[in-house]
XYZ file of C-alpha atoms in Angstrom:
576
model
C 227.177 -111.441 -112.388
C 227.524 -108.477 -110.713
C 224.354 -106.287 -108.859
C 224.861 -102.708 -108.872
C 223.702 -99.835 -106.725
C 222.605 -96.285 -109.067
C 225.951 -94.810 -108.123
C 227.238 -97.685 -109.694
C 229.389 -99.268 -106.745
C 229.227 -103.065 -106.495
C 227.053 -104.448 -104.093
C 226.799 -108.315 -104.403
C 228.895 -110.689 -107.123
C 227.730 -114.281 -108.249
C 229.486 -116.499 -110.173
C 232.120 -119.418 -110.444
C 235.142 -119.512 -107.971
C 238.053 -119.258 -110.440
C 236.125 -116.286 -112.396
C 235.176 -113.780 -109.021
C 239.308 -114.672 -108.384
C 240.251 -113.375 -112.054
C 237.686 -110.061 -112.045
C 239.011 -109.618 -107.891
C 242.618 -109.095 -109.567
C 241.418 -106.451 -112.058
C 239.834 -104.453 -109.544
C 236.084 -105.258 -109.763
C 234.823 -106.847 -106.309
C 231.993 -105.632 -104.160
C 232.524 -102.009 -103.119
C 234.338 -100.697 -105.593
C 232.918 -98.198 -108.343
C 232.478 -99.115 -111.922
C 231.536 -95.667 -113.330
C 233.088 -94.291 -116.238
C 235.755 -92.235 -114.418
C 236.967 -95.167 -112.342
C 237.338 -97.981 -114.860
C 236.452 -96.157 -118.645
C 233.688 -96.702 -120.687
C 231.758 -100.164 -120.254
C 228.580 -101.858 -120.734
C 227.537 -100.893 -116.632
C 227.940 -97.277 -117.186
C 226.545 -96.939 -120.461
C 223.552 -98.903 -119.394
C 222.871 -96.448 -116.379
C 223.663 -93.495 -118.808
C 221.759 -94.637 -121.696
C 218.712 -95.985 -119.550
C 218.366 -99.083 -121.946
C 220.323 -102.606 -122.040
C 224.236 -102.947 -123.207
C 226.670 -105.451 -124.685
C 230.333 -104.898 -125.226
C 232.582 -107.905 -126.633
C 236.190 -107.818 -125.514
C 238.203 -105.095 -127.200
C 235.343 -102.266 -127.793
C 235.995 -101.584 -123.629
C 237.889 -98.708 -123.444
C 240.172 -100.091 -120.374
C 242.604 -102.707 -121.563
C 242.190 -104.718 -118.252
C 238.311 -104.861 -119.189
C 239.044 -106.900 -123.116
C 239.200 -109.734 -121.529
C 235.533 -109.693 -120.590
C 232.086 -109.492 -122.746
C 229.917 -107.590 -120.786
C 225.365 -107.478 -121.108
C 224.199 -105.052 -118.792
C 220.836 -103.745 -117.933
C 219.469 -100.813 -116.196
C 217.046 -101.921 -112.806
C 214.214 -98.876 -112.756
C 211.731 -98.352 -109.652
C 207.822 -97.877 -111.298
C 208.090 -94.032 -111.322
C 211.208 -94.660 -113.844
C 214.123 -93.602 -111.407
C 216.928 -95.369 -111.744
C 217.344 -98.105 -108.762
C 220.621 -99.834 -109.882
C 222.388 -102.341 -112.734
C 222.698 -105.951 -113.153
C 225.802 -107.087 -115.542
C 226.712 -110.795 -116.331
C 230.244 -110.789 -117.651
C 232.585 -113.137 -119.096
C 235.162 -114.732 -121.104
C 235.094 -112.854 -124.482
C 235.418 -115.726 -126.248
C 232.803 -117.333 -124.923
C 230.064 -114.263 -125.421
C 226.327 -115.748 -126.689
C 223.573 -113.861 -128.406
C 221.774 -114.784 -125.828
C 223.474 -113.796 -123.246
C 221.898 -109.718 -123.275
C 218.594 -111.306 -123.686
C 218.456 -113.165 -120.235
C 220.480 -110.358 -118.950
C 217.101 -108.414 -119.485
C 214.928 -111.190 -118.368
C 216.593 -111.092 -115.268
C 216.451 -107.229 -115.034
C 212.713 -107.045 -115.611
C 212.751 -109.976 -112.933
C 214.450 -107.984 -110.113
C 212.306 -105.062 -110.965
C 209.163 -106.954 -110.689
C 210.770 -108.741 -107.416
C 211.344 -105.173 -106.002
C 207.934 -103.844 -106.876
C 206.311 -106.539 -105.319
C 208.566 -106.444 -101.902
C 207.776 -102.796 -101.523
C 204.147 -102.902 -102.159
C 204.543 -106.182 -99.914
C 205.886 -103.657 -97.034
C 203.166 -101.148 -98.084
C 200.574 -103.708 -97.147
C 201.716 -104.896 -94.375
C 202.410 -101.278 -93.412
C 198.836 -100.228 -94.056
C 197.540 -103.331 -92.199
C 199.905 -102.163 -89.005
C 197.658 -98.978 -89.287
C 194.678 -99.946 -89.987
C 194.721 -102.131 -87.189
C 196.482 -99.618 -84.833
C 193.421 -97.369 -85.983
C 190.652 -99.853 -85.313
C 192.152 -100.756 -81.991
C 192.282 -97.027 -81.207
C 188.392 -96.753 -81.614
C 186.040 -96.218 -78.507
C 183.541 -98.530 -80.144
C 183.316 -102.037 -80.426
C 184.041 -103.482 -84.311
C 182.879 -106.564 -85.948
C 183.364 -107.170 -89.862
C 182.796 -110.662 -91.593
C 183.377 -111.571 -94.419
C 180.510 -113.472 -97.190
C 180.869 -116.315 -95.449
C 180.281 -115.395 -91.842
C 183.399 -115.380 -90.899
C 185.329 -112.770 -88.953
C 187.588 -111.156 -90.357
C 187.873 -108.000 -88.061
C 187.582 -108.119 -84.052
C 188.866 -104.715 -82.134
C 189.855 -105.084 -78.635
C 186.781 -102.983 -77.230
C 184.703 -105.171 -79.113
C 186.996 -107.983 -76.766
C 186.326 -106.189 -73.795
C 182.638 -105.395 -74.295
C 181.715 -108.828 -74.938
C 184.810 -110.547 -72.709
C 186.914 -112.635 -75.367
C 189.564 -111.907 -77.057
C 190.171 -110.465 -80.860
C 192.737 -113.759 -81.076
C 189.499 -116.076 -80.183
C 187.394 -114.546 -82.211
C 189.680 -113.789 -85.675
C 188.664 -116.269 -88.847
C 185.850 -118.278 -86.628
C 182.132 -118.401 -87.608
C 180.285 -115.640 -86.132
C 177.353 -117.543 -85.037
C 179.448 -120.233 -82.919
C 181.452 -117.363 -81.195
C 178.694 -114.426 -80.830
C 175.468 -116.690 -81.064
C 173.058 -116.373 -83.444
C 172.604 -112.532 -84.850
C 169.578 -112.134 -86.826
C 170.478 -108.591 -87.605
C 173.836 -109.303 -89.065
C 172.951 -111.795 -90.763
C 170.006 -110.058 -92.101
C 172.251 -107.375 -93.401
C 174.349 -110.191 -95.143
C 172.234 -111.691 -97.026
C 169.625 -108.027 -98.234
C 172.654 -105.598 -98.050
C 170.484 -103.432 -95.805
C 171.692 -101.204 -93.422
C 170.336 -100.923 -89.404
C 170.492 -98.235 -87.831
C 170.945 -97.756 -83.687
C 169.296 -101.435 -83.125
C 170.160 -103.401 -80.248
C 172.225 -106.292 -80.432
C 172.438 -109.282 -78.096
C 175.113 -111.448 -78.067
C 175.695 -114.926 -76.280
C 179.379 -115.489 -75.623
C 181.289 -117.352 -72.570
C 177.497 -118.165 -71.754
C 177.029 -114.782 -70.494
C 174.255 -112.303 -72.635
C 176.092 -109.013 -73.513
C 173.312 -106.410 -74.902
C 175.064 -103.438 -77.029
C 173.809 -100.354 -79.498
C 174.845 -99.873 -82.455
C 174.952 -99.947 -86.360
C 175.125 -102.591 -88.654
C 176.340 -101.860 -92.226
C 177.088 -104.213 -95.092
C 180.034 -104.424 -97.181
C 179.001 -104.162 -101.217
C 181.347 -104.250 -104.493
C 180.249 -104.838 -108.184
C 179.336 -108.483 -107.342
C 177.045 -107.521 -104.576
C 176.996 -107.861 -100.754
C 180.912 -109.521 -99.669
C 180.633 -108.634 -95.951
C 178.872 -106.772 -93.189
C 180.217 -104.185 -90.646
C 178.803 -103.997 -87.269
C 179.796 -101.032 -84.580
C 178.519 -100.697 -81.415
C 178.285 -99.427 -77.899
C 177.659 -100.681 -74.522
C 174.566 -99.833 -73.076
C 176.053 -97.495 -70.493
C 177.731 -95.462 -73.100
C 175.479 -95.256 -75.691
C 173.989 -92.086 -73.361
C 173.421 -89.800 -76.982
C 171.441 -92.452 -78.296
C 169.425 -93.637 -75.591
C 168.499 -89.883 -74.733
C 167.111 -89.655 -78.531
C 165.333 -93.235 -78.306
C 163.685 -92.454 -75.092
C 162.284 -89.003 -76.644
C 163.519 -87.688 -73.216
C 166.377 -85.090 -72.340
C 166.847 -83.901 -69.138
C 166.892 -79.628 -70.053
C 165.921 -78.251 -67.091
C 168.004 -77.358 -64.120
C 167.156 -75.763 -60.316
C 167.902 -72.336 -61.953
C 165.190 -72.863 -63.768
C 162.910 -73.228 -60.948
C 161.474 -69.367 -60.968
C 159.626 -68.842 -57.312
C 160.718 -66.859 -53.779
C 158.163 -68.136 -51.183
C 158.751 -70.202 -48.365
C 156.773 -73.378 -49.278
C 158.404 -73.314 -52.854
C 161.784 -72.502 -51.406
C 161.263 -75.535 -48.959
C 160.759 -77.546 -52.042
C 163.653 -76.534 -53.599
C 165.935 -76.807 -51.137
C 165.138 -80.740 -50.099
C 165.280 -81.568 -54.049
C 169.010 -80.128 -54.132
C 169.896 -81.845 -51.631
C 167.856 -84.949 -52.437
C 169.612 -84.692 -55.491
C 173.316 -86.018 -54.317
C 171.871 -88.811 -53.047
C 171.208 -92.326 -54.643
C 167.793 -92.774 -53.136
C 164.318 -92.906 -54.301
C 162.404 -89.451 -54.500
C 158.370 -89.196 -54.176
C 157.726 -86.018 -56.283
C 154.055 -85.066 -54.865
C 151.909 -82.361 -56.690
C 148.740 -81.159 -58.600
C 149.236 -81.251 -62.540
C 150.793 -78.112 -63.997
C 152.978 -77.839 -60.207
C 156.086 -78.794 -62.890
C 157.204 -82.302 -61.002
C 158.939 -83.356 -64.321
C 160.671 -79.784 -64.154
C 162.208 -80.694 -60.130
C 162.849 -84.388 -61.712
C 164.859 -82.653 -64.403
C 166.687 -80.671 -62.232
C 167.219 -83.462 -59.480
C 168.975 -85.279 -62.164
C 171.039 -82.745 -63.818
C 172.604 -81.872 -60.231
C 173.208 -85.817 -58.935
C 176.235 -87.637 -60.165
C 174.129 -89.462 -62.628
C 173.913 -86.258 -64.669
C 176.049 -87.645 -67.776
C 173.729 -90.369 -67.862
C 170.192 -90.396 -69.574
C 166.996 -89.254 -68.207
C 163.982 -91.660 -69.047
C 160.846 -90.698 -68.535
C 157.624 -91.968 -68.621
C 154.047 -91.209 -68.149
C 152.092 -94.095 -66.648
C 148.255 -92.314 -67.188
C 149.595 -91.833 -70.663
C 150.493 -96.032 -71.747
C 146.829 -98.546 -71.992
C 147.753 -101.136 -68.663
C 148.347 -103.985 -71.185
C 151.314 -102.010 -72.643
C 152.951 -100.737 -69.779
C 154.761 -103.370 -68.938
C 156.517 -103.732 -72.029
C 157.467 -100.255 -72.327
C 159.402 -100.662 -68.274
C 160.898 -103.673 -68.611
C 161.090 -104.660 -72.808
C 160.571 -107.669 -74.513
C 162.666 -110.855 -76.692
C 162.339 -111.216 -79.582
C 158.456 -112.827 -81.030
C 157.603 -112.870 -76.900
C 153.903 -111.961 -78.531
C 151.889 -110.828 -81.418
C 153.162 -107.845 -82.820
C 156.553 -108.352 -81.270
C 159.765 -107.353 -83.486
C 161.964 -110.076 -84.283
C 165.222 -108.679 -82.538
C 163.319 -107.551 -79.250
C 163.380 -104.464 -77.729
C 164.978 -102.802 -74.363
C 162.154 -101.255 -71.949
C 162.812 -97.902 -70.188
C 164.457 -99.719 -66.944
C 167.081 -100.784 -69.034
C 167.549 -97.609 -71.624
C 167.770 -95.517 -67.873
C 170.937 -97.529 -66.907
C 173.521 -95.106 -65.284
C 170.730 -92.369 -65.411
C 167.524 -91.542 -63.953
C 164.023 -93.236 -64.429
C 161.405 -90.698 -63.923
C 157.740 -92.552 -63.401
C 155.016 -89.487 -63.930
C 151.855 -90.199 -62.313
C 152.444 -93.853 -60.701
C 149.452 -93.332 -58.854
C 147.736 -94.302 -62.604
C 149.502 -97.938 -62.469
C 147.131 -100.856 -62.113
C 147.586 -102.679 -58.946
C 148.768 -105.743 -60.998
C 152.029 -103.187 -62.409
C 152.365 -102.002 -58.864
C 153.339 -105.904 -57.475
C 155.797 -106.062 -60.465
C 157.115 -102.659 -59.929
C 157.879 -103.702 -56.070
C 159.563 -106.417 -56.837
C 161.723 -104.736 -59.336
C 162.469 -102.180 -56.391
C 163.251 -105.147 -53.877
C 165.667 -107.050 -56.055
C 167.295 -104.322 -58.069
C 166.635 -106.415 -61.222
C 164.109 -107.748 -63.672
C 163.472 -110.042 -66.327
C 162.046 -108.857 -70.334
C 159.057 -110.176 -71.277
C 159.975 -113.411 -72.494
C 163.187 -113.912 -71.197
C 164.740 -115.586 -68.783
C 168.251 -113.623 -68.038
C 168.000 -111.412 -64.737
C 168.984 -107.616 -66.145
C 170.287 -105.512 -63.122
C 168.351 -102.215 -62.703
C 171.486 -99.710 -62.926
C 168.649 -96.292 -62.300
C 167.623 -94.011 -59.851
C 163.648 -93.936 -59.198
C 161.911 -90.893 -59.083
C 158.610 -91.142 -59.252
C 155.625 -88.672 -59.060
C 152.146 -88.165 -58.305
C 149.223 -85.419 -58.897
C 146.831 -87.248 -56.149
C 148.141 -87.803 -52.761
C 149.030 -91.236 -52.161
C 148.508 -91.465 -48.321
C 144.803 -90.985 -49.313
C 145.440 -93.571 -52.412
C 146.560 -95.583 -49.982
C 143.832 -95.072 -47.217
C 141.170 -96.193 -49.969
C 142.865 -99.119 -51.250
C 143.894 -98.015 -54.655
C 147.680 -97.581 -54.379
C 149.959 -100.493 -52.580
C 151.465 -99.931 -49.064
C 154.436 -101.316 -49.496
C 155.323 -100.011 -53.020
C 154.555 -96.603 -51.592
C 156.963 -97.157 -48.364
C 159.051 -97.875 -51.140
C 159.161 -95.269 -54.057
C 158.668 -92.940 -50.663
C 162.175 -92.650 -48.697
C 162.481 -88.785 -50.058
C 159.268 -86.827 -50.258
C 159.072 -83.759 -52.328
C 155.588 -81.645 -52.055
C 155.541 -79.006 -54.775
C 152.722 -76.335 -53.401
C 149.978 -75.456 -56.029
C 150.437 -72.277 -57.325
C 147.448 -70.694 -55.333
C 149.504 -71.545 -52.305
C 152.458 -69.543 -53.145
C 150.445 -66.258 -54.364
C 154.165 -64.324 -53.302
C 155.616 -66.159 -56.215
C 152.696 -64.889 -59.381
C 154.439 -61.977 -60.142
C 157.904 -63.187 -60.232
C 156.279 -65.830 -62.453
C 154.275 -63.798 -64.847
C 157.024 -61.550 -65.933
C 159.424 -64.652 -66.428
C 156.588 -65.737 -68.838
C 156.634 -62.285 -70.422
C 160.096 -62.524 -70.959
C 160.174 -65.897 -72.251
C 157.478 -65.134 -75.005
C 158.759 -62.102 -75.757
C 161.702 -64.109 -77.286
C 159.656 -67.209 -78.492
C 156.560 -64.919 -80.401
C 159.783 -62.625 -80.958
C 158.222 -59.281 -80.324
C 158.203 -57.757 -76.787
C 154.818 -57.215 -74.573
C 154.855 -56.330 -71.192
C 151.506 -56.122 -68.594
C 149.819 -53.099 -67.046
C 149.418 -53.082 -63.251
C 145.512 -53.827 -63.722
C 145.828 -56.863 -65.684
C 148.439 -58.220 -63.076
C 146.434 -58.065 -60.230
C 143.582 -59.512 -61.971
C 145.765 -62.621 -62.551
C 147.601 -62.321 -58.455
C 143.805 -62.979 -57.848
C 142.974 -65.722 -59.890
C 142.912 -69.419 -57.967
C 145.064 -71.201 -60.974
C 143.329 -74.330 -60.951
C 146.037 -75.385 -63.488
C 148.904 -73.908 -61.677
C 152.133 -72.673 -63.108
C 150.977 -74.400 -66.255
C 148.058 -72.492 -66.848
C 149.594 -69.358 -65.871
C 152.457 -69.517 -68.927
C 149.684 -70.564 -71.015
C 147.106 -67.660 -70.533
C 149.898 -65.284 -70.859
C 150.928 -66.025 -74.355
C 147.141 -66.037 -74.919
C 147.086 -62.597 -73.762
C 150.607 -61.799 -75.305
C 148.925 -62.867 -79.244
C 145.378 -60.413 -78.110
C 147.184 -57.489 -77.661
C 149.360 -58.471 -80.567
C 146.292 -58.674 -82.946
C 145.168 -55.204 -81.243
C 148.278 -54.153 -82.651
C 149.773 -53.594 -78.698
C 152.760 -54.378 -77.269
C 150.885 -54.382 -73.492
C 148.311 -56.972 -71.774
C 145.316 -55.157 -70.640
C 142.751 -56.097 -68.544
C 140.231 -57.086 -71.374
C 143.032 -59.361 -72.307
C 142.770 -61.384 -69.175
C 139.211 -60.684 -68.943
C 139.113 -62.801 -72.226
C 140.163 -65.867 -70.220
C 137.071 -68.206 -69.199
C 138.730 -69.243 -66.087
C 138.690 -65.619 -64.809
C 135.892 -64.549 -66.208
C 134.011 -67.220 -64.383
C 135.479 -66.709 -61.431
C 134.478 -63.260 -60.982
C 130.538 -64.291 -62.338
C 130.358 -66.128 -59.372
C 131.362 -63.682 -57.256
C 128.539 -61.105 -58.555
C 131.178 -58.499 -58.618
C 131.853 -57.390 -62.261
C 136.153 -56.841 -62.527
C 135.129 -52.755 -62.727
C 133.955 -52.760 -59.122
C 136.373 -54.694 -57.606
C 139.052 -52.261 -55.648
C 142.446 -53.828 -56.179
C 145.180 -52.812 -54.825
C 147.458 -55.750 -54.620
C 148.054 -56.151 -50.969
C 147.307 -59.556 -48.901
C 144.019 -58.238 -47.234
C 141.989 -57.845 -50.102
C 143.415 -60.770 -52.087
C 142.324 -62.540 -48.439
C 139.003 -60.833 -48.493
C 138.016 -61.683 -52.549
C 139.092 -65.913 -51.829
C 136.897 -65.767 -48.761
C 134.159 -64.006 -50.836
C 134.278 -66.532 -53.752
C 134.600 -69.174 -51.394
C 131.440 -68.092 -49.654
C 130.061 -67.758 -53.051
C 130.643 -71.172 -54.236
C 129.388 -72.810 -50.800
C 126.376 -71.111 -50.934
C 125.353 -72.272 -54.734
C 126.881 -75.764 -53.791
C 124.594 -75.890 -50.386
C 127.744 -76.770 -48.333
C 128.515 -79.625 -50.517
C 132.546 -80.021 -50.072
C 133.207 -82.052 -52.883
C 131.094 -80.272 -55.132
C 132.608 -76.562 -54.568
C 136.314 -78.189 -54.271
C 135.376 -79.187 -57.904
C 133.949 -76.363 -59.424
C 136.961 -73.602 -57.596
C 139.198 -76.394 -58.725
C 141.405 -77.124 -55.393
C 141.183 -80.206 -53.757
C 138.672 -81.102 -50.452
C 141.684 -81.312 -48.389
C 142.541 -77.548 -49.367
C 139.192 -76.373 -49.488
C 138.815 -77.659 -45.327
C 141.729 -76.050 -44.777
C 140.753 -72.152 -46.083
C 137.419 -72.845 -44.690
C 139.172 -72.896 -40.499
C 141.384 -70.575 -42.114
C 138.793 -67.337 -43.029
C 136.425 -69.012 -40.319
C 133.697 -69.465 -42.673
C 130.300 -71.081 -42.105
C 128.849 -73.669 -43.897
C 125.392 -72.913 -45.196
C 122.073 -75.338 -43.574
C 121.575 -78.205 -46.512
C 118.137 -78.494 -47.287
């Protein structure tokens, strides 16, 4: 038998001693050609010519040397049809068999099928050498099992998120390598997808926490697998931003104001900002604290990192605590089954920003401390120690000396969340810095209400004298209010009857008797001075020299109010 390449050379010969000996002697061995112009016509060349099977008894072989043989040959084709080679079986002419061109074909369509199946063989395992290459190659730890829990697919970040190796993991039972995942397994048996959901698993005794997605694998007869990818919490910084609901936007650029106290401001929170330690933001609401906390964060080296924020006035005291420090699974009523992570964990490798702490019940406060004190904390029904991984910045619109003095905010906690204090002046402190704010606002809502409005010099001073009880806050607010008047008055500039519109102001000028018409303005410090003292005055007089009462009705606070009263020397009125 002789197996033949498609130039028709010999490459391998089987048979009996004595018979490779005779066909050696008349030239046919491996190597040699048997093509027509080499050896004359024969069953091997006519095969490969004719592309179908060939017999030739004895004398119909053109070469003499070749009568001695009957020759079946068959042509070996690769699946697209090209020719790959020929198989012959040859011998004694005498001794030729009708069967002989039969099995000759047999064992053609054999090799061919052998072939097909070694190449697509290679293919596989060629494919599988990628795909695994591939899946190695991801950033993101992968998980797939198979319908019976088994896995079937183990990357090495998944190895190295959740410390064991792919060879550990491959073919076992998911739950007695990864612990029990409700999620997965969830998705296994309903064929639902989850989205971003946390995943906990339990493996070497150690509890690895991850993000990610968990997707199962469906043909026609259903749900065969499930897919789970995932991040560790520290790079999962995308998600965690969008699952917070905070983004840290604004930067110190972004800080618009020129005046000393601002400036002062400023400059400690820059610097604050390269620092890992805890910042006391301190200022009246509408000040922007969140804005410096932004900024603070975007400048440290924990800028890549999410910013978490949350406002403790804003969460009911029973809820609080879940929100900070997150909950296991069916901890209470109302709990979801899988848990959930609380902001000190979501902030890991970020910043934690706590808005109005002052509001936290004195209970929270202990809890907070001790969070502080051991750099860890515990979920709410749970018993693993989670290390806190965030920078505290935390802020306050009262001042917490005072909170302090009257036994509503802890010592200690404040000594605390206090080792950097920045004190944002309220807006009626900085009068130097109302102008450079109020045409920043123009500017802005020129853009956002997308038609352009400036302010005449009249309606500007009006606002330089208003006390902003609301600070910056109020400001940006009552000019887009006066922006959409002189908009619907079909004018592209705030007038005075514009800001006259405002209650704030208008009030303010009721009480001092002097309609806006008869007040001289002229922008400068001495009558700005002289108009503060005069409302002052005003409000002391209606109050009877009650402190609290007029700090409450100009809006400041008493310790301001004290202070502008040494300031213009004024004298409080007799009480009846």
């Amino acid at each position: 038998m002789d197996l033949l390449d498609k130039d028709l050379y010999i490459l391998k010969q089987f048979g009996e001693p004595g018979v490779l000996e005779t066909a050696r002697k008349q030239g046919s061995y491996p190597g040699v050609s048997r093509c027509e112009e080499a050896t004359g016509t024969n069953a091997i060349n006519l095969a490969a010519i004719l592309g179908r099977p060939i017999q030739l008894v004895g004398p119909e072989h053109y070469n003499a040397q070749l009568q001695y043989w009957t020759c079946s040959a068959t042509p070996l084709f690769d699946e697209n049809g090209d020719l790959l080679g020929v198989v012959n079986v040859a011998g004694h002419y005498l001794k030729v068999h009708q069967h002989t061109l039969g099995m000759t074909i047999a064992l053609g369509k054999a090799i061919e099928f052998s072939w097909c199946q070694n190449r697509l063989r290679k293919e596989k395992e060629l494919a599988s050498k990628y795909i695994e290459s591939i899946v190695d190659s991801i950033f993101d730890g992968l998980i797939a099992l198979n319908g019976e829990g088994r896995i079937t697919v183990f990357n090495r970040t998944a190895g190295q998120l959740l410390d064991i190796t792919p060879h550990e993991a491959l073919n076992q039972l998911a739950d007695t390598v990864l612990g029990y995942q409700p999620i997965i397994f969830k998705a296994l048996r309903s064929g639902e997808a989850y989205i971003n959901r946390e995943l906990i698993f339990n493996t070497r005794n150690k509890r690895k926490i991850v993000i990610g997605n968990v997707v199962p694998i469906t043909n026609n007869n259903g749900v065969n697998g499930v897919l789970a990818v995932f991040k560790g919490l520290n790079h999962a910084r995308g998600f965690i931003k969008n699952l917070a609901g905070f983004k840290a936007y604004f930067t110190f650029e972004d800080l618009i104001g020129s005046g000393p106290r601002f400036t002062q401001a400023v400059n400690l929170a820059r610097q604050s900002s390269a620092l890992p330690s805890n910042i006391l933001i301190l200022g009246e609401s509408g000040t922007g604290k969140e804005m410096f906390a932004q900024a603070i964060h975007n400048a440290s080296g924990a800028s890549d990192g999410p910013f978490v924020g949350i406002n403790c006035a804003a969460i009911p005291a029973e809820l609080i605590e879940s929100e900070l420090f997150g909950y296991e699974g069916g901890a209470f009523t109302g709990a979801k089954r899988e848990g959930q992570p609380g902001k000190f964990e979501l902030a890991a490798g970020g910043t934690l920003f706590l808005d109005e702490v002052n509001a936290m019940s004195m209970a929270m406060q202990a809890k907070l401390l001790r969070v502080l004190q051991n750099r860890s904390f515990t979920r709410i029904g749970g018993i693993n120690e989670i290390p806190l991984k965030a920078r505290i910045i935390a802020a306050s619109n009262k001042d917490l000396w005072e909170e302090v003095r009257q036994g509503n905010f802890r010592e200690d906690l404040f000594y605390r969340l206090n080792v950097i204090t920045v004190e944002i002046p309220p807006l009626r402190e900085r009068k130097e810095d109302i102008e450079e704010l109020i045409r920043h606002f123009c500017q802005k809502h020129s853009k956002r209400l997308n038609f352009n409005f400036t302010i005449s010099d009249r309606a500007l001073e009006l606002l330089k004298i208003y006390h902003w009880p609301g600070n910056v806050r109020e400001l940006e607010n009552v000019i887009e209010r006066c922006a959409v008047l002189a908009y619907s008055r079909s004018s592209s500039c705030i007038e005075e009857q514009d800001v006259m519109s405002y209650p704030g102001i208008k009030k303010t000028f009721e009480i001092t008797k002097e309609p806006p018409d008869r007040v001289e303005i002229y922008g400068n410090v001495g009558n700005l001075e002289t108009l503060e003292k005069q409302v002052i005055e005003e409000v002391l007089k209606q109050t009877e020299g009650n402190i609290s009462r007029a700090a409450e009705k100009l809006g400041i606070t008493r310790k301001t109010l004290y202070r502008k009263i040494k300031k213009f020397g004024i004298l409080l009125p007799a009480r009846r």
